[in-house]
Coordinates of C-alpha atoms in Angstrom, one line a residue:
M121 CA -31.3 -124.9 168.5
V122 CA -34.6 -123.2 167.5
T123 CA -35.5 -123.4 163.8
L124 CA -38.6 -122.0 162.1
I125 CA -40.1 -120.9 158.9
A126 CA -42.3 -117.8 158.8
R127 CA -44.4 -116.5 155.9
W128 CA -45.3 -112.8 155.5
Y129 CA -47.4 -111.3 152.8
V130 CA -46.5 -108.1 151.0
K131 CA -49.2 -105.6 150.0
E132 CA -49.7 -105.6 146.2
G133 CA -47.3 -103.3 144.5
Q134 CA -44.9 -103.1 147.4
Q135 CA -42.7 -106.1 146.6
A136 CA -39.6 -104.1 145.5
A137 CA -39.7 -101.8 148.6
A138 CA -40.3 -104.8 150.9
V139 CA -37.4 -106.8 149.5
A140 CA -35.1 -103.8 149.7
A141 CA -36.1 -103.3 153.4
L142 CA -35.7 -107.0 154.2
Q143 CA -32.2 -107.0 152.7
A144 CA -31.3 -104.2 155.0
L145 CA -32.9 -106.0 157.9
A146 CA -31.0 -109.2 157.2
S147 CA -27.7 -107.3 157.1
E148 CA -28.5 -105.6 160.4
V149 CA -29.4 -109.0 162.0
L150 CA -26.2 -110.5 160.8
S151 CA -24.1 -107.7 162.3
T152 CA -26.0 -107.3 165.6
E153 CA -27.4 -110.7 166.6
P154 CA -24.7 -113.3 167.0
D155 CA -27.2 -115.9 168.4
T156 CA -29.1 -115.7 165.2
L157 CA -27.4 -118.6 163.4
M158 CA -29.4 -118.5 160.1
Y159 CA -31.7 -115.7 158.7
L160 CA -32.7 -116.3 155.1
V161 CA -35.3 -114.3 153.3
H162 CA -36.9 -115.8 150.1
T163 CA -39.5 -114.8 147.6
P164 CA -41.2 -117.4 145.3
D165 CA -39.4 -118.2 142.0
M166 CA -42.4 -117.5 139.8
A167 CA -40.7 -119.1 136.8
Q168 CA -40.7 -122.5 138.5
A169 CA -43.7 -124.8 138.7
S170 CA -44.4 -124.8 142.5
L171 CA -47.3 -126.7 144.0
P172 CA -49.5 -125.2 145.3
P173 CA -48.7 -122.1 143.1
P174 CA -47.5 -119.2 145.3
T175 CA -48.3 -115.6 144.8
D176 CA -45.6 -113.0 144.2
T177 CA -46.6 -111.3 147.4
E178 CA -45.2 -114.0 149.7
I179 CA -42.0 -113.7 151.7
L180 CA -40.6 -116.8 153.3
F181 CA -38.1 -116.7 156.2
V182 CA -36.0 -119.6 157.2
E183 CA -34.4 -118.9 160.6
A184 CA -32.3 -120.6 163.2
Y185 CA -31.4 -119.4 166.7
T186 CA -29.1 -120.8 169.4
N187 CA -32.1 -121.2 171.7
M188 CA -35.5 -119.6 172.5
N189 CA -33.9 -116.8 174.4
A190 CA -32.1 -115.8 171.2
F191 CA -35.4 -116.0 169.2
F192 CA -37.1 -113.7 171.7
A193 CA -34.1 -111.4 171.7
H194 CA -34.5 -111.1 167.9
L195 CA -38.3 -110.4 168.2
N196 CA -37.7 -107.8 170.9
G197 CA -34.5 -106.4 169.6
A198 CA -33.8 -103.0 168.0
A199 CA -33.4 -104.4 164.4
F200 CA -36.7 -106.2 164.2
K201 CA -38.8 -103.7 166.2
G202 CA -37.3 -100.9 164.1
F203 CA -38.1 -102.7 160.9
V204 CA -41.7 -103.4 161.9
K205 CA -42.1 -99.7 162.9
Q206 CA -40.6 -98.3 159.7
Y207 CA -41.7 -100.9 157.1
G208 CA -44.7 -102.8 158.7
N209 CA -47.0 -100.8 156.4
L210 CA -45.6 -102.7 153.4
F211 CA -47.1 -106.0 154.6
Q212 CA -50.6 -107.4 155.1
T213 CA -51.6 -106.7 158.7
A214 CA -53.5 -108.3 161.5
T215 CA -54.9 -106.5 164.5
G216 CA -53.5 -107.3 167.9
T217 CA -53.1 -106.0 171.4
D218 CA -49.9 -104.7 172.8
A219 CA -48.6 -105.2 176.4
H220 CA -50.6 -102.1 177.5
G221 CA -53.9 -103.3 176.1
K222 CA -53.7 -100.9 173.2
T223 CA -55.0 -102.2 169.8
V224 CA -52.2 -102.2 167.2
S225 CA -51.8 -103.4 163.6
I226 CA -48.9 -105.8 163.1
P227 CA -47.7 -107.7 160.0
F228 CA -49.7 -110.9 159.5
V229 CA -47.3 -113.8 160.0
Q230 CA -47.6 -117.5 159.8
V231 CA -44.9 -119.3 161.8
E232 CA -44.0 -122.9 162.1
F233 CA -41.3 -124.1 164.5
L234 CA -39.4 -127.1 163.2
D235 CA -37.8 -130.1 164.8
R236 CA -34.8 -131.3 162.7
Q237 CA -34.8 -135.0 162.1
A238 CA -31.9 -135.3 159.6
G239 CA -30.0 -133.2 157.0
F240 CA -27.1 -131.0 156.5
V241 CA -25.9 -127.6 155.2
R242 CA -23.0 -127.7 152.8
E243 CA -20.2 -125.2 153.5
Q244 CA -20.9 -123.5 150.1
A245 CA -24.4 -122.6 151.4
T246 CA -23.1 -121.0 154.5
G247 CA -20.3 -118.8 153.3
A248 CA -22.0 -116.2 151.2
E249 CA -24.3 -113.4 152.4
L250 CA -26.3 -111.5 149.8

């Protein structure tokens, strides 16, 4: 299994639009990517005392895939690529180069792959989609 966390940053003033778009993306991933085992999208709870204090522009993904092929299928799939094409402008961007050497702007993403050492997911946490 491949598990990761990814952090994206929404442009100021675009939080509501980004969350709405991400809700639609999560729904599409659920219905079209059976090898995506977990796809959770979170925003900071600004009412709680987090350390270090987050900003309200952060989006945190917690994702699990059956294997690396499933992860790459997600990245290269219609749902994610269509999302980035349509809604990528809502997020802070970085400049990169595509497969053809063309300079492109893509959402700036911090990704950390995880190696599970222990833990569990209670059934109550797995049964409800938002």
